[in-house]
Amino acid sequence: MTHDTAEVKRHPPASETSETGPAQGYLPHKENYLKRLRRIEGQVRGIARMIDEDKYCIDVLTQISAVNSALRSVALTLLDEHLGHCVSRAVAGGGAEAAAKLDEASAAIARLVRS
């Protein structure tokens, strides 16, 4: 199941919708994602502040681990919504788009596993 990335259809802009719902599966939860990402952004700024203030190494590492965990949680939730929305719609339609979406999802999972 390998396709050249140029063949993979990209999602339409988030402002577009279709007969079956929003173009992006995460749109119904967009504000929640933005809140979570702003919280993570604040955590990262806090880590920078800890370094600036010469805080204990283990405390800094603990906060870095928390940020990594939070980002992984966001990524897995987005992946779940992508599979349930974008990939399932493409598979229902079949054809080349279905194969491309499955390849795209597989590559995204591989990237998450490596990180």
Tab-separated table of N, CA, C and O in Angstrom:
chain	number	residue	atom	x	y	z
A	1	MET	N	0.811	-1.185	0.000
A	1	MET	CA	0.000	0.000	0.000
A	1	MET	C	0.853	1.247	0.000
A	1	MET	O	0.798	2.038	0.909
A	2	THR	N	1.674	1.430	-0.979
A	2	THR	CA	2.480	2.642	-1.019
A	2	THR	C	2.096	3.470	-2.220
A	2	THR	O	1.943	2.967	-3.314
A	3	HIS	N	1.922	4.729	-1.967
A	3	HIS	CA	1.597	5.689	-3.008
A	3	HIS	C	2.555	6.847	-2.888
A	3	HIS	O	2.951	7.222	-1.799
A	4	ASP	N	2.929	7.422	-3.989
A	4	ASP	CA	3.714	8.643	-3.975
A	4	ASP	C	2.892	9.711	-3.275
A	4	ASP	O	1.695	9.820	-3.493
A	5	THR	N	3.538	10.503	-2.411
A	5	THR	CA	2.774	11.513	-1.654
A	5	THR	C	2.088	12.511	-2.563
A	5	THR	O	1.103	13.118	-2.181
A	6	ALA	N	2.570	12.684	-3.770
A	6	ALA	CA	1.923	13.613	-4.697
A	6	ALA	C	0.554	13.096	-5.115
A	6	ALA	O	-0.316	13.863	-5.498
A	7	GLU	N	0.347	11.767	-5.003
A	7	GLU	CA	-0.928	11.183	-5.390
A	7	GLU	C	-1.983	11.314	-4.297
A	7	GLU	O	-3.158	11.214	-4.568
A	8	VAL	N	-1.548	11.509	-3.055
A	8	VAL	CA	-2.473	11.557	-1.934
A	8	VAL	C	-3.280	12.840	-2.002
A	8	VAL	O	-2.724	13.932	-2.086
A	9	LYS	N	-4.589	12.698	-1.995
A	9	LYS	CA	-5.448	13.886	-2.008
A	9	LYS	C	-5.375	14.563	-0.657
A	9	LYS	O	-5.496	13.926	0.376
A	10	ARG	N	-5.168	15.826	-0.669
A	10	ARG	CA	-5.121	16.597	0.560
A	10	ARG	C	-6.526	17.041	0.926
A	10	ARG	O	-7.389	17.167	0.079
A	11	HIS	N	-6.704	17.302	2.230
A	11	HIS	CA	-8.008	17.742	2.707
A	11	HIS	C	-8.328	19.120	2.163
A	11	HIS	O	-7.450	19.961	2.031
A	12	PRO	N	-9.596	19.393	1.902
A	12	PRO	CA	-9.983	20.747	1.502
A	12	PRO	C	-9.845	21.688	2.691
A	12	PRO	O	-9.723	21.247	3.820
A	13	PRO	N	-9.851	22.980	2.459
A	13	PRO	CA	-9.770	23.926	3.572
A	13	PRO	C	-10.871	23.659	4.596
A	13	PRO	O	-11.962	23.205	4.258
A	14	ALA	N	-10.561	23.941	5.845
A	14	ALA	CA	-11.499	23.659	6.932
A	14	ALA	C	-12.839	24.361	6.762
A	14	ALA	O	-13.843	23.915	7.301
A	15	SER	N	-12.854	25.437	5.998
A	15	SER	CA	-14.104	26.170	5.822
A	15	SER	C	-15.085	25.427	4.923
A	15	SER	O	-16.265	25.741	4.906
A	16	GLU	N	-14.589	24.456	4.161
A	16	GLU	CA	-15.467	23.720	3.257
A	16	GLU	C	-16.177	22.597	4.008
A	16	GLU	O	-15.610	21.967	4.884
A	17	THR	N	-17.396	22.363	3.628
A	17	THR	CA	-18.143	21.255	4.194
A	17	THR	C	-18.735	20.451	3.047
A	17	THR	O	-18.807	20.911	1.925
A	18	SER	N	-19.153	19.248	3.385
A	18	SER	CA	-19.778	18.404	2.373
A	18	SER	C	-21.172	18.039	2.845
A	18	SER	O	-21.591	18.419	3.928
A	19	GLU	N	-21.845	17.261	2.038
A	19	GLU	CA	-23.202	16.848	2.404
A	19	GLU	C	-23.209	16.024	3.685
A	19	GLU	O	-24.192	15.993	4.407
A	20	THR	N	-22.107	15.341	3.974
A	20	THR	CA	-22.057	14.454	5.135
A	20	THR	C	-21.416	15.088	6.355
A	20	THR	O	-21.203	14.424	7.343
A	21	GLY	N	-21.067	16.366	6.285
A	21	GLY	CA	-20.532	17.021	7.467
A	21	GLY	C	-19.303	17.843	7.160
A	21	GLY	O	-18.958	18.071	6.014
A	22	PRO	N	-18.618	18.299	8.221
A	22	PRO	CA	-17.462	19.161	8.036
A	22	PRO	C	-16.338	18.431	7.308
A	22	PRO	O	-16.222	17.218	7.380
A	23	ALA	N	-15.506	19.213	6.623
A	23	ALA	CA	-14.405	18.642	5.857
A	23	ALA	C	-13.383	17.969	6.766
A	23	ALA	O	-12.787	16.981	6.387
A	24	GLN	N	-13.164	18.491	7.947
A	24	GLN	CA	-12.205	17.911	8.882
A	24	GLN	C	-12.958	17.302	10.055
A	24	GLN	O	-13.836	17.933	10.631
A	25	GLY	N	-12.572	16.096	10.425
A	25	GLY	CA	-13.251	15.400	11.508
A	25	GLY	C	-13.132	16.074	12.856
A	25	GLY	O	-13.975	15.897	13.725
A	26	TYR	N	-12.089	16.872	13.052
A	26	TYR	CA	-11.893	17.502	14.350
A	26	TYR	C	-12.673	18.800	14.531
A	26	TYR	O	-12.725	19.350	15.633
A	27	LEU	N	-13.309	19.307	13.480
A	27	LEU	CA	-13.981	20.610	13.578
A	27	LEU	C	-14.986	20.716	14.718
A	27	LEU	O	-15.029	21.756	15.381
A	28	PRO	N	-15.776	19.675	14.998
A	28	PRO	CA	-16.710	19.821	16.120
A	28	PRO	C	-16.007	20.033	17.468
A	28	PRO	O	-16.598	20.548	18.399
A	29	HIS	N	-14.731	19.650	17.550
A	29	HIS	CA	-13.984	19.764	18.809
A	29	HIS	C	-12.817	20.745	18.696
A	29	HIS	O	-11.911	20.740	19.526
A	30	LYS	N	-12.846	21.576	17.691
A	30	LYS	CA	-11.741	22.494	17.402
A	30	LYS	C	-11.369	23.347	18.608
A	30	LYS	O	-10.189	23.477	18.941
A	31	GLU	N	-12.334	23.929	19.268
A	31	GLU	CA	-12.044	24.789	20.422
A	31	GLU	C	-11.370	24.010	21.545
A	31	GLU	O	-10.467	24.528	22.205
A	32	ASN	N	-11.792	22.771	21.756
A	32	ASN	CA	-11.141	21.939	22.779
A	32	ASN	C	-9.682	21.694	22.424
A	32	ASN	O	-8.805	21.759	23.294
A	33	TYR	N	-9.408	21.395	21.149
A	33	TYR	CA	-8.026	21.192	20.718
A	33	TYR	C	-7.211	22.463	20.918
A	33	TYR	O	-6.084	22.410	21.410
A	34	LEU	N	-7.773	23.593	20.543
A	34	LEU	CA	-7.046	24.847	20.702
A	34	LEU	C	-6.753	25.144	22.171
A	34	LEU	O	-5.652	25.593	22.509
A	35	LYS	N	-7.708	24.870	23.058
A	35	LYS	CA	-7.482	25.071	24.498
A	35	LYS	C	-6.358	24.172	24.991
A	35	LYS	O	-5.478	24.609	25.751
A	36	ARG	N	-6.404	22.906	24.586
A	36	ARG	CA	-5.366	21.959	25.009
A	36	ARG	C	-4.000	22.394	24.504
A	36	ARG	O	-3.011	22.346	25.244
A	37	LEU	N	-3.938	22.832	23.244
A	37	LEU	CA	-2.651	23.256	22.679
A	37	LEU	C	-2.138	24.537	23.335
A	37	LEU	O	-0.928	24.694	23.547
A	38	ARG	N	-3.039	25.440	23.690
A	38	ARG	CA	-2.610	26.650	24.417
A	38	ARG	C	-2.070	26.281	25.797
A	38	ARG	O	-1.092	26.881	26.270
A	39	ARG	N	-2.694	25.300	26.432
A	39	ARG	CA	-2.218	24.841	27.740
A	39	ARG	C	-0.812	24.241	27.598
A	39	ARG	O	0.077	24.506	28.406
A	40	ILE	N	-0.621	23.436	26.559
A	40	ILE	CA	0.697	22.831	26.306
A	40	ILE	C	1.722	23.920	26.014
A	40	ILE	O	2.855	23.870	26.506
A	41	GLU	N	1.316	24.912	25.232
A	41	GLU	CA	2.205	26.030	24.929
A	41	GLU	C	2.650	26.720	26.219
A	41	GLU	O	3.828	27.063	26.389
A	42	GLY	N	1.714	26.894	27.146
A	42	GLY	CA	2.046	27.488	28.442
A	42	GLY	C	3.011	26.615	29.230
A	42	GLY	O	3.929	27.121	29.894
A	43	GLN	N	2.825	25.295	29.147
A	43	GLN	CA	3.743	24.384	29.828
A	43	GLN	C	5.153	24.524	29.258
A	43	GLN	O	6.136	24.532	30.004
A	44	VAL	N	5.264	24.634	27.936
A	44	VAL	CA	6.579	24.771	27.303
A	44	VAL	C	7.239	26.083	27.733
A	44	VAL	O	8.433	26.115	28.044
A	45	ARG	N	6.459	27.155	27.781
A	45	ARG	CA	7.013	28.428	28.264
A	45	ARG	C	7.480	28.288	29.721
A	45	ARG	O	8.504	28.845	30.114
A	46	GLY	N	6.725	27.527	30.506
A	46	GLY	CA	7.113	27.281	31.896
A	46	GLY	C	8.428	26.516	31.997
A	46	GLY	O	9.253	26.785	32.878
A	47	ILE	N	8.642	25.584	31.079
A	47	ILE	CA	9.908	24.835	31.065
A	47	ILE	C	11.064	25.781	30.738
A	47	ILE	O	12.123	25.725	31.375
A	48	ALA	N	10.857	26.651	29.775
A	48	ALA	CA	11.898	27.627	29.432
A	48	ALA	C	12.211	28.506	30.647
A	48	ALA	O	13.380	28.806	30.940
A	49	ARG	N	11.168	28.897	31.359
A	49	ARG	CA	11.351	29.716	32.564
A	49	ARG	C	12.129	28.933	33.632
A	49	ARG	O	13.004	29.486	34.310
A	50	MET	N	11.819	27.645	33.759
A	50	MET	CA	12.539	26.807	34.727
A	50	MET	C	14.038	26.764	34.400
A	50	MET	O	14.873	26.854	35.305
A	51	ILE	N	14.356	26.617	33.110
A	51	ILE	CA	15.758	26.595	32.695
A	51	ILE	C	16.405	27.947	32.997
A	51	ILE	O	17.515	28.009	33.535
A	52	ASP	N	15.688	29.012	32.675
A	52	ASP	CA	16.207	30.355	32.920
A	52	ASP	C	16.477	30.578	34.401
A	52	ASP	O	17.426	31.263	34.775
A	53	GLU	N	15.651	29.977	35.249
A	53	GLU	CA	15.778	30.141	36.698
A	53	GLU	C	16.633	29.058	37.341
A	53	GLU	O	16.667	28.941	38.568
A	54	ASP	N	17.313	28.249	36.513
A	54	ASP	CA	18.237	27.211	37.003
A	54	ASP	C	17.563	26.203	37.939
A	54	ASP	O	18.132	25.810	38.954
A	55	LYS	N	16.371	25.776	37.577
A	55	LYS	CA	15.650	24.789	38.390
A	55	LYS	C	16.339	23.427	38.283
A	55	LYS	O	17.094	23.149	37.355
A	56	TYR	N	16.014	22.566	39.216
A	56	TYR	CA	16.601	21.223	39.305
A	56	TYR	C	16.293	20.408	38.045
A	56	TYR	O	15.168	20.418	37.550
A	57	CYS	N	17.318	19.733	37.525
A	57	CYS	CA	17.209	18.992	36.254
A	57	CYS	C	16.027	18.027	36.228
A	57	CYS	O	15.299	17.965	35.226
A	58	ILE	N	15.843	17.279	37.287
A	58	ILE	CA	14.766	16.275	37.314
A	58	ILE	C	13.402	16.947	37.232
A	58	ILE	O	12.493	16.436	36.580
A	59	ASP	N	13.256	18.100	37.845
A	59	ASP	CA	11.993	18.831	37.760
A	59	ASP	C	11.714	19.279	36.324
A	59	ASP	O	10.585	19.204	35.841
A	60	VAL	N	12.763	19.724	35.635
A	60	VAL	CA	12.613	20.132	34.234
A	60	VAL	C	12.240	18.916	33.389
A	60	VAL	O	11.320	18.975	32.562
A	61	LEU	N	12.935	17.821	33.588
A	61	LEU	CA	12.646	16.600	32.837
A	61	LEU	C	11.230	16.096	33.096
A	61	LEU	O	10.566	15.609	32.175
A	62	THR	N	10.757	16.240	34.305
A	62	THR	CA	9.387	15.843	34.636
A	62	THR	C	8.385	16.667	33.830
A	62	THR	O	7.411	16.132	33.286
A	63	GLN	N	8.636	17.956	33.728
A	63	GLN	CA	7.740	18.820	32.954
A	63	GLN	C	7.809	18.517	31.454
A	63	GLN	O	6.795	18.553	30.754
A	64	ILE	N	8.997	18.212	30.963
A	64	ILE	CA	9.134	17.832	29.554
A	64	ILE	C	8.355	16.554	29.276
A	64	ILE	O	7.660	16.441	28.261
A	65	SER	N	8.418	15.611	30.186
A	65	SER	CA	7.660	14.369	30.039
A	65	SER	C	6.155	14.645	30.012
A	65	SER	O	5.414	14.044	29.224
A	66	ALA	N	5.712	15.572	30.845
A	66	ALA	CA	4.287	15.926	30.879
A	66	ALA	C	3.852	16.544	29.553
A	66	ALA	O	2.765	16.238	29.044
A	67	VAL	N	4.694	17.404	28.971
A	67	VAL	CA	4.370	18.031	27.684
A	67	VAL	C	4.318	16.961	26.591
A	67	VAL	O	3.396	16.950	25.763
A	68	ASN	N	5.294	16.067	26.581
A	68	ASN	CA	5.291	14.984	25.591
A	68	ASN	C	4.027	14.141	25.697
A	68	ASN	O	3.413	13.790	24.687
A	69	SER	N	3.622	13.834	26.901
A	69	SER	CA	2.416	13.044	27.121
A	69	SER	C	1.168	13.792	26.636
A	69	SER	O	0.285	13.208	26.005
A	70	ALA	N	1.114	15.074	26.919
A	70	ALA	CA	-0.032	15.889	26.491
A	70	ALA	C	-0.112	15.962	24.971
A	70	ALA	O	-1.191	15.837	24.380
A	71	LEU	N	1.024	16.162	24.317
A	71	LEU	CA	1.037	16.207	22.849
A	71	LEU	C	0.655	14.860	22.252
A	71	LEU	O	-0.088	14.795	21.272
A	72	ARG	N	1.144	13.780	22.844
A	72	ARG	CA	0.789	12.442	22.367
A	72	ARG	C	-0.713	12.211	22.492
A	72	ARG	O	-1.352	11.659	21.602
A	73	SER	N	-1.299	12.687	23.568
A	73	SER	CA	-2.740	12.549	23.767
A	73	SER	C	-3.519	13.297	22.688
A	73	SER	O	-4.500	12.776	22.136
A	74	VAL	N	-3.098	14.523	22.386
A	74	VAL	CA	-3.747	15.302	21.328
A	74	VAL	C	-3.600	14.571	19.996
A	74	VAL	O	-4.560	14.434	19.235
A	75	ALA	N	-2.399	14.087	19.714
A	75	ALA	CA	-2.150	13.399	18.447
A	75	ALA	C	-3.012	12.148	18.313
A	75	ALA	O	-3.607	11.901	17.254
A	76	LEU	N	-3.109	11.353	19.362
A	76	LEU	CA	-3.908	10.124	19.289
A	76	LEU	C	-5.394	10.426	19.137
A	76	LEU	O	-6.100	9.722	18.416
A	77	THR	N	-5.860	11.479	19.776
A	77	THR	CA	-7.258	11.866	19.634
A	77	THR	C	-7.541	12.344	18.210
A	77	THR	O	-8.552	11.985	17.609
A	78	LEU	N	-6.630	13.151	17.658
A	78	LEU	CA	-6.774	13.594	16.267
A	78	LEU	C	-6.740	12.406	15.310
A	78	LEU	O	-7.529	12.343	14.364
A	79	LEU	N	-5.843	11.475	15.552
A	79	LEU	CA	-5.755	10.290	14.703
A	79	LEU	C	-7.055	9.498	14.760
A	79	LEU	O	-7.571	9.070	13.727
A	80	ASP	N	-7.591	9.322	15.943
A	80	ASP	CA	-8.852	8.593	16.086
A	80	ASP	C	-9.973	9.284	15.311
A	80	ASP	O	-10.748	8.628	14.606
A	81	GLU	N	-10.037	10.600	15.400
A	81	GLU	CA	-11.066	11.330	14.658
A	81	GLU	C	-10.817	11.263	13.154
A	81	GLU	O	-11.766	11.160	12.375
A	82	HIS	N	-9.554	11.284	12.754
A	82	HIS	CA	-9.229	11.170	11.324
A	82	HIS	C	-9.669	9.807	10.792
A	82	HIS	O	-10.280	9.727	9.719
A	83	LEU	N	-9.391	8.751	11.545
A	83	LEU	CA	-9.799	7.415	11.109
A	83	LEU	C	-11.320	7.299	11.052
A	83	LEU	O	-11.873	6.740	10.108
A	84	GLY	N	-11.984	7.832	12.062
A	84	GLY	CA	-13.434	7.734	12.129
A	84	GLY	C	-14.162	8.628	11.148
A	84	GLY	O	-15.316	8.375	10.804
A	85	HIS	N	-13.517	9.666	10.676
A	85	HIS	CA	-14.185	10.617	9.783
A	85	HIS	C	-13.620	10.533	8.371
A	85	HIS	O	-14.257	10.012	7.472
A	86	CYS	N	-12.419	11.019	8.197
A	86	CYS	CA	-11.834	11.132	6.854
A	86	CYS	C	-11.571	9.780	6.204
A	86	CYS	O	-11.942	9.553	5.052
A	87	VAL	N	-10.936	8.886	6.951
A	87	VAL	CA	-10.587	7.589	6.375
A	87	VAL	C	-11.836	6.748	6.142
A	87	VAL	O	-11.992	6.155	5.074
A	88	SER	N	-12.739	6.728	7.099
A	88	SER	CA	-13.941	5.907	6.923
A	88	SER	C	-14.793	6.406	5.762
A	88	SER	O	-15.367	5.603	5.010
A	89	ARG	N	-14.871	7.732	5.566
A	89	ARG	CA	-15.616	8.270	4.415
A	89	ARG	C	-14.958	7.863	3.107
A	89	ARG	O	-15.633	7.499	2.138
A	90	ALA	N	-13.626	7.931	3.061
A	90	ALA	CA	-12.913	7.561	1.835
A	90	ALA	C	-13.072	6.072	1.545
A	90	ALA	O	-13.289	5.677	0.393
A	91	VAL	N	-12.991	5.248	2.581
A	91	VAL	CA	-13.138	3.806	2.389
A	91	VAL	C	-14.545	3.478	1.909
A	91	VAL	O	-14.728	2.636	1.031
A	92	ALA	N	-15.529	4.156	2.448
A	92	ALA	CA	-16.909	3.921	2.003
A	92	ALA	C	-17.065	4.264	0.526
A	92	ALA	O	-17.815	3.605	-0.192
A	93	GLY	N	-16.332	5.265	0.066
A	93	GLY	CA	-16.378	5.653	-1.343
A	93	GLY	C	-15.554	4.738	-2.230
A	93	GLY	O	-15.792	4.634	-3.423
A	94	GLY	N	-14.557	4.085	-1.633
A	94	GLY	CA	-13.723	3.147	-2.368
A	94	GLY	C	-12.765	3.816	-3.336
A	94	GLY	O	-12.599	5.032	-3.354
A	95	GLY	N	-12.128	3.006	-4.135
A	95	GLY	CA	-11.250	3.495	-5.188
A	95	GLY	C	-9.906	3.995	-4.708
A	95	GLY	O	-9.440	3.667	-3.619
A	96	ALA	N	-9.294	4.809	-5.547
A	96	ALA	CA	-7.947	5.317	-5.294
A	96	ALA	C	-7.896	6.208	-4.053
A	96	ALA	O	-6.914	6.193	-3.320
A	97	GLU	N	-8.956	6.973	-3.826
A	97	GLU	CA	-8.959	7.840	-2.641
A	97	GLU	C	-8.906	7.008	-1.366
A	97	GLU	O	-8.212	7.361	-0.416
A	98	ALA	N	-9.622	5.887	-1.341
A	98	ALA	CA	-9.606	5.017	-0.166
A	98	ALA	C	-8.201	4.489	0.085
A	98	ALA	O	-7.710	4.526	1.222
A	99	ALA	N	-7.552	4.012	-0.954
A	99	ALA	CA	-6.186	3.500	-0.813
A	99	ALA	C	-5.238	4.598	-0.351
A	99	ALA	O	-4.384	4.375	0.520
A	100	ALA	N	-5.404	5.789	-0.892
A	100	ALA	CA	-4.539	6.907	-0.514
A	100	ALA	C	-4.746	7.286	0.948
A	100	ALA	O	-3.778	7.543	1.669
A	101	LYS	N	-5.990	7.340	1.392
A	101	LYS	CA	-6.270	7.697	2.789
A	101	LYS	C	-5.723	6.636	3.737
A	101	LYS	O	-5.213	6.962	4.814
A	102	LEU	N	-5.840	5.374	3.370
A	102	LEU	CA	-5.304	4.314	4.216
A	102	LEU	C	-3.778	4.413	4.292
A	102	LEU	O	-3.196	4.261	5.376
A	103	ASP	N	-3.128	4.678	3.174
A	103	ASP	CA	-1.677	4.851	3.169
A	103	ASP	C	-1.263	6.048	4.018
A	103	ASP	O	-0.297	5.988	4.783
A	104	GLU	N	-2.009	7.141	3.869
A	104	GLU	CA	-1.723	8.354	4.628
A	104	GLU	C	-1.858	8.089	6.129
A	104	GLU	O	-1.002	8.494	6.924
A	105	ALA	N	-2.913	7.389	6.530
A	105	ALA	CA	-3.130	7.063	7.944
A	105	ALA	C	-2.040	6.133	8.452
A	105	ALA	O	-1.529	6.312	9.571
A	106	SER	N	-1.663	5.168	7.646
A	106	SER	CA	-0.605	4.239	8.033
A	106	SER	C	0.712	4.980	8.258
A	106	SER	O	1.422	4.728	9.234
A	107	ALA	N	1.039	5.909	7.383
A	107	ALA	CA	2.253	6.692	7.530
A	107	ALA	C	2.200	7.570	8.773
A	107	ALA	O	3.202	7.716	9.498
A	108	ALA	N	1.035	8.142	9.066
A	108	ALA	CA	0.885	8.976	10.266
A	108	ALA	C	1.067	8.124	11.528
A	108	ALA	O	1.718	8.552	12.486
A	109	ILE	N	0.506	6.933	11.530
A	109	ILE	CA	0.665	6.027	12.673
A	109	ILE	C	2.144	5.673	12.847
A	109	ILE	O	2.659	5.680	13.972
A	110	ALA	N	2.823	5.371	11.747
A	110	ALA	CA	4.246	5.045	11.820
A	110	ALA	C	5.050	6.205	12.413
A	110	ALA	O	5.940	5.991	13.240
A	111	ARG	N	4.720	7.437	12.020
A	111	ARG	CA	5.421	8.600	12.571
A	111	ARG	C	5.169	8.728	14.074
A	111	ARG	O	6.086	9.040	14.843
A	112	LEU	N	3.938	8.482	14.494
A	112	LEU	CA	3.617	8.572	15.914
A	112	LEU	C	4.333	7.495	16.719
A	112	LEU	O	4.799	7.739	17.835
A	113	VAL	N	4.424	6.317	16.151
A	113	VAL	CA	5.086	5.208	16.852
A	113	VAL	C	6.580	5.496	16.999
A	113	VAL	O	7.184	5.192	18.030
A	114	ARG	N	7.185	6.089	15.971
A	114	ARG	CA	8.630	6.400	16.023
A	114	ARG	C	8.938	7.535	16.989
A	114	ARG	O	10.046	7.635	17.493
A	115	SER	N	7.981	8.415	17.224
A	115	SER	CA	8.278	9.577	18.067
A	115	SER	C	8.192	9.270	19.537
A	115	SER	O	7.766	8.291	19.984
